[in-house]
Amino acid sequence: MPKLTIDGKEVEVPKGTRLIEAARKLGIEVAHYCYHPGLPIAGNCRMCLVEIEKNPKLQISCHIEAADGMVVKTQSALAKQGRQNTLEFLLLNHPVDCPVCDQAGECKLQDYYMEHGLHDPKFDDNKVRKSKKAFPIGPNVMLDTERCILCSRCVRFTDEITKTHEFGIFNRGDHSEVGLVPGKSLDNPYSANVVDICPVGALTDRDFRFKCRVWYLGKTPSVCTGCSRGCNIEIDYDRLRPHKKAGHDRIMRFKPRENSEVNKWWICDAGRYSYKLIDHGRLVAAKQSGIDASLDAALGEVAGLLAKAREQGRSGRIGVLASPDMTNEELFLVRQLFREELSAALAFEMAEPAGHKDDFLITADKHPNRAGAREILGTGLAKGEELLARAARGDLVALLVFHWDIAALAGADRLAAAARGAPLYVFATHENRTTYAARFALPVANFAEQSGTFTNCQGRVQRIAKAVEPLGESRPAWKILCEFSDALRLGWTHESAESVFAELSASVHAFAGMSWQTLGHAGATWKQGQPQEAAAAR
Amino acid sequence: MEPMILDMLLKAGLGLIILGMVLNIAGLLTWVERKQSALMQDRIGANRAAIFGFTALGLLHGIADAVKMFTKEDCMPKGAHRFIFNLAPAISVAFAMAAFAAIPFGNTLTLFSRTINLQVAELDAALLFVLAAMSIAVYGVILAGFSSNSNYAVLGGMRAASQMLSYEMSMGLSILGLVLLNDTMNLQEMVRAQGGTWLGFIPRWGVFTQPLAFLVFTTAVLAETKRAPFDLPEGESEIIGYFVEYSGMKFGMFLLTDFIETVLAACLVSVFFFGGWQIPGLHATGFHFPWGTTIPLPPLAVSLLGVAAMMTKVVFFNWLFMALRWTLPRFRYDQLMHLGWKILLPASIANVLVTAAWVAWRG
Amino acid sequence: MAANVKVLKRRELTWWENTFLPSIYAGLVITSRHFFGNLAIHISHVFGLRKKERGSTTYQYPEEKRPLAHRYRTRHRLMKRDSGETRCVACMLCETICPAHCIAIVAKEHPDPDIEKMPASFDIDLGKCVYCGFCVEVCPEDAIRMDTGRLDIAAYSRGGMILNFDHLMNPELPVLDPAKPVAR
Ligand code: SF4
Ligand code: SF4
Ligand code: SF4
Ligand code: SF4
Ligand code: FES
């Protein structure tokens, strides 16, 4: 293990570690463009120059391996000047059209210029223009070759990560230009990741184009709910323009969040653009057979029904169809309320068509929390279809459905039959045919509007956090469950999802020892050997 | 029998004329106030009210004000004492106007062999009457403050009460010197006593015999009008004062009272200290100049000249009071009390003592 | 560290000053000088004399406009390119800097890829604007200025105080919602 000194501080790193990573270990960030920890090293931008003692020339820290006894200076006058000159060259032909550039605000050229810039530029305005300004190169990505600094990250991404080889760098000298290989279009399922790794505004998101300036964004760490992988994301919402909110989407975009255990630095395009569901087609008020109704009346009716069934000893004939879209906390409360307290007929799965999957991130299971549901509610439960059938037979006093769009999965006929047999209460985030058919449809918050945890297909428990307020009258399902418990006088005192999780970790083995704090923003995996369910889900 | 009825009719007529005159002057004062303050402050002043495009130098604003006040909603705060609340402005304005009955606006006027004394009420104790009327007018202010059911109004009323108390004392005492000197409380007599000159050119006016009393009285009477620099009962910048809850013409009556009192103050100062209707050198037969020249005039002309002289003096003092009001900032409360009790009161007492001694010595 | 304290002794008023008479006199002299001076000028004006002197510092506003200093900040306008299009590229820097949050811009694609971006809508709520001029200072394109010289900003509703893109591009247009009184 080589031991070296960086900026006067000693650090020991595994053999083969690059200087830039060794410095990062000490909390020293060396400016860089082409280096990306998830990509092979190219060493072509020359931005990461550092001074190494007994070495006459500056060296690129992204490529040099740490060696025993090395003395590295990242802040010496020489190193700084080296980076300053590099930056000057990078900007030589850069258009600096930041006012119209979507990258402005999160652009590494801007950031490093603030740190290292000459601030009295020597270049003149005779820039080499490229053939075309911004143009789309695929369904999700815009390319502006004039802004490109030829770091080749995008090329390496398509070569090494997706192996689709769309990008290349063509021509030479100041005519070098990034572009697509002729005849190709950037349409692989992970294409928009090049937007994130491009350090400048050469590759920008077509969906995000001109929608918002990035400094208006508030950022909340969360987890993608597109499939059971549970890729870590950041929810970017419009924070600074409340005066413009009316009629505008609140969520502006999703960005991948680094998690070496789950998604590394990437997410798929389907997950990235799933943010649109958060603000569109939502159920924002209680509905009675499709017509606006009072939420309090709806909640009161369900609570009264539960209390009455318990009194009459018929609570076993309450059907509850929970969902793998619910958080661990909500599922736990479902278990406490409906199984422990009411011994109701419980289910959480329905037959679904197999989803698309690949060998990188995308999984076939399109629900974020099936592993958690199986662990908390158990695997031996009936399927949703059985509940429907019982309801249709008139065997149930009520059927409570969380999230599932029954009409889409089981067909409108079976839904109608069930609704005829027993009053149907649907707790849903979005309006759909099932909410129309229900006796009462109650709006619940979605994952961007509440905190909680999901368990992904690897048995990793990961936190989501509230980015925006619940839309309209909707409220988190765990709060609704707590309200029912109040009506049944169960004496629950949950103030937050965190306190539910504390109880969950105390009573469900797989979650033992976990707490909101130990999960952090990266999550934690179930203890090995315990959860057979998780293994089965994989 | 018959001459007496005629006398009464004549007096009633005279009273009406004087009342009309006073009200008009008071109304005009609103215009004077605006225009004079504007000129003093390099402004133009209200000049937008117009009839068919004629603005008449802004004179129409007074009419516009009146129209506005009469048409405004008349509101009364919850919990106010309805009767007293309505009575207060009436008391203020009525007694302020009543005081004019004792003011002599001229010497006697002989018309159709009838001699008319140009003073509505020929009271022997006219001085006391005037002081009493002014004191009662203050009740309006205090009652307004107490009946409004508003803290600010109460504050204003209390300030008014204590201010009046402090200054009326000096006011009364300062006049006492004049009473001693002239041996009368009848204002007409007092004015007559100020006729003639010393050394042929110094008029025998009160201001020369009682200069200290003049200063004290002017200050005190200004304080009685409750206008800047003595506008603590109003305190427009902080408590608004006793009339804060009044609106419409009831508020207008308080406003009017202020102006009427200004006119009254000007009249009193003229009568007490500047010889009322006296013109130096003008005798019953005409002008007699110190160097011997005489200009004979008919008695009617002399009488009218006297009235004109009185009016001129009143107008001058109105101007002076306006100028003071727009020159001086409001007193601090402690300054107000300091001035009233520690300066004016001792000064007026000293004045009375010295005058009394002098009168006793003279025999 | 001992603070540097200088004790100022308050001067006691003399007996004579305490009567306030000298100050009252001095004050009256000043105000009367203005009064009679201005009166004389106004009277001279009636006779057509001393026309050059002003008897007051008042501007009779709607008829007589006050001359504005050339840096005076007035209603906003958007600048135009030679082609007549707006110079604004909807960078939203003005919207960002605005301390009153009164600017609202929605961006769209400009047909010319060399310009790339332009406002789809550009609203300034003059009811909220504090006339700080930050928007002008921050604009990288010199696209917004506050030099129309228009101060006559009045409307019958809050909504009427909002300038839209057309108002900003054509500052000579009549102001805001053309006097539509709110129905009572
Ligand atoms: S890439 Fe960065 S420096 Fe270049 S125009 Fe965009 S924001 Fe500005
Ligand atoms: S487009 Fe972006 S990622 Fe690709 S080479 Fe240019 S700067 Fe690097
Ligand atoms: S002048 Fe100031 S407050 Fe007004 S729009 Fe510009 S930045 Fe906003
Ligand atoms: S700062 Fe200038 S260019 Fe940018 S949006 Fe405002 S007016 Fe347009
Ligand atoms: S980051 Fe080291 S050369 Fe680019």
Short mmCIF file of N, CA and C in Angstrom, two decimals, chain B residues 35-36 38-44 47-48 215 319-320 323-324 326-328 331 335 338-339 343, chain C residues 18-21 23-24 27-28 31-32 34-36 38-39 42 55-58 60-63:
data_model
loop_
_atom_site.label_atom_id
_atom_site.label_comp_id
_atom_site.label_asym_id
_atom_site.label_seq_id
_atom_site.Cartn_x
_atom_site.Cartn_y
_atom_site.Cartn_z
N LYS B 35 -52.75 78.47 1.05
CA LYS B 35 -51.93 79.28 0.15
C LYS B 35 -50.72 79.86 0.86
N GLN B 36 -50.95 80.32 2.10
CA GLN B 36 -49.83 80.93 2.81
C GLN B 36 -48.76 79.89 3.08
N ALA B 38 -48.21 77.28 1.43
CA ALA B 38 -47.59 76.93 0.16
C ALA B 38 -46.53 77.95 -0.22
N LEU B 39 -46.89 79.23 -0.11
CA LEU B 39 -45.92 80.26 -0.50
C LEU B 39 -44.70 80.21 0.41
N MET B 40 -44.96 79.99 1.69
CA MET B 40 -43.83 79.94 2.61
C MET B 40 -42.91 78.78 2.29
N GLN B 41 -43.46 77.71 1.71
CA GLN B 41 -42.67 76.53 1.45
C GLN B 41 -42.34 76.37 -0.03
N ASP B 42 -42.41 77.43 -0.77
CA ASP B 42 -42.09 77.40 -2.20
C ASP B 42 -42.98 76.45 -2.97
N ARG B 43 -44.22 76.33 -2.54
CA ARG B 43 -45.16 75.49 -3.29
C ARG B 43 -46.21 76.37 -3.92
N ILE B 44 -47.21 75.72 -4.51
CA ILE B 44 -48.29 76.50 -5.12
C ILE B 44 -49.54 76.43 -4.28
N ASN B 47 -55.02 74.17 -6.03
CA ASN B 47 -55.47 75.04 -7.13
C ASN B 47 -56.24 74.26 -8.17
N ARG B 48 -56.76 73.09 -7.79
CA ARG B 48 -57.37 72.26 -8.83
C ARG B 48 -58.89 72.35 -8.87
N LEU B 215 -47.09 89.65 25.21
CA LEU B 215 -46.41 88.40 24.87
C LEU B 215 -47.10 87.20 25.52
N TRP B 319 -52.80 86.63 9.80
CA TRP B 319 -51.62 86.31 9.00
C TRP B 319 -50.48 85.90 9.91
N LEU B 320 -50.29 86.67 10.97
CA LEU B 320 -49.16 86.38 11.87
C LEU B 320 -49.33 85.00 12.51
N ALA B 323 -48.52 82.42 10.05
CA ALA B 323 -47.07 82.35 9.83
C ALA B 323 -46.41 81.59 10.98
N LEU B 324 -46.85 81.89 12.20
CA LEU B 324 -46.28 81.18 13.34
C LEU B 324 -46.57 79.69 13.25
N TRP B 326 -47.00 77.86 10.72
CA TRP B 326 -46.24 77.15 9.69
C TRP B 326 -44.74 77.33 9.87
N THR B 327 -44.35 78.09 10.91
CA THR B 327 -42.92 78.28 11.14
C THR B 327 -42.43 77.38 12.26
N LEU B 328 -43.23 77.29 13.31
CA LEU B 328 -42.74 76.61 14.50
C LEU B 328 -43.14 75.14 14.51
N PHE B 331 -44.36 71.78 20.09
CA PHE B 331 -43.61 71.65 21.35
C PHE B 331 -43.61 70.21 21.81
N GLN B 335 -41.82 70.69 27.29
CA GLN B 335 -41.57 72.09 26.95
C GLN B 335 -42.85 72.92 27.11
N HIS B 338 -43.41 73.40 30.72
CA HIS B 338 -42.38 74.30 31.21
C HIS B 338 -42.72 75.74 30.87
N LEU B 339 -43.09 75.94 29.62
CA LEU B 339 -43.41 77.28 29.17
C LEU B 339 -44.61 77.82 29.93
N ILE B 343 -42.72 79.85 32.98
CA ILE B 343 -42.37 81.13 32.36
C ILE B 343 -43.58 82.05 32.29
N ASN C 18 -34.57 80.67 26.51
CA ASN C 18 -35.61 79.82 27.02
C ASN C 18 -37.01 80.38 26.80
N THR C 19 -37.09 81.67 26.57
CA THR C 19 -38.41 82.23 26.25
C THR C 19 -38.79 81.90 24.82
N PHE C 20 -37.86 81.37 24.05
CA PHE C 20 -38.04 81.00 22.64
C PHE C 20 -38.23 82.19 21.73
N LEU C 21 -38.26 83.39 22.29
CA LEU C 21 -38.55 84.54 21.43
C LEU C 21 -37.52 84.74 20.33
N SER C 23 -35.65 82.59 18.76
CA SER C 23 -35.79 81.57 17.71
C SER C 23 -37.06 81.79 16.92
N ILE C 24 -38.11 82.15 17.62
CA ILE C 24 -39.38 82.39 16.92
C ILE C 24 -39.20 83.53 15.94
N GLY C 27 -37.15 82.37 12.99
CA GLY C 27 -37.95 81.52 12.12
C GLY C 27 -38.91 82.31 11.29
N LEU C 28 -39.56 83.25 11.94
CA LEU C 28 -40.53 84.07 11.21
C LEU C 28 -39.87 84.85 10.09
N THR C 31 -39.36 82.33 7.14
CA THR C 31 -40.58 81.96 6.42
C THR C 31 -41.22 83.16 5.75
N SER C 32 -41.15 84.32 6.41
CA SER C 32 -41.75 85.49 5.80
C SER C 32 -40.99 85.91 4.55
N HIS C 34 -39.57 83.97 2.45
CA HIS C 34 -40.08 83.13 1.37
C HIS C 34 -41.48 83.57 0.97
N PHE C 35 -42.31 83.83 1.95
CA PHE C 35 -43.69 84.17 1.66
C PHE C 35 -43.77 85.41 0.78
N PHE C 36 -43.12 86.48 1.24
CA PHE C 36 -43.25 87.73 0.48
C PHE C 36 -42.49 87.65 -0.83
N ASN C 38 -42.02 84.98 -2.71
CA ASN C 38 -42.81 84.21 -3.67
C ASN C 38 -44.06 84.97 -4.08
N LEU C 39 -44.67 85.66 -3.09
CA LEU C 39 -45.85 86.44 -3.41
C LEU C 39 -45.52 87.48 -4.47
N HIS C 42 -45.20 85.81 -7.84
CA HIS C 42 -46.49 85.42 -8.40
C HIS C 42 -47.23 86.64 -8.92
N GLY C 55 -41.99 80.91 -8.93
CA GLY C 55 -42.47 81.25 -7.59
C GLY C 55 -42.60 80.02 -6.71
N SER C 56 -42.40 78.85 -7.32
CA SER C 56 -42.52 77.63 -6.53
C SER C 56 -41.67 76.55 -7.19
N THR C 57 -41.44 75.51 -6.45
CA THR C 57 -40.69 74.40 -7.03
C THR C 57 -41.64 73.32 -7.53
N THR C 58 -42.93 73.61 -7.53
CA THR C 58 -43.92 72.60 -7.88
C THR C 58 -43.99 72.39 -9.39
N GLN C 60 -46.64 71.13 -12.12
CA GLN C 60 -48.08 70.86 -12.24
C GLN C 60 -48.22 69.59 -13.04
N TYR C 61 -48.16 68.43 -12.34
CA TYR C 61 -47.80 67.20 -12.99
C TYR C 61 -48.45 66.83 -14.33
N PRO C 62 -49.71 66.57 -14.42
CA PRO C 62 -50.08 65.98 -15.72
C PRO C 62 -49.79 66.92 -16.89
N GLU C 63 -49.93 68.22 -16.67
CA GLU C 63 -49.68 69.14 -17.79
C GLU C 63 -48.18 69.38 -17.95
#
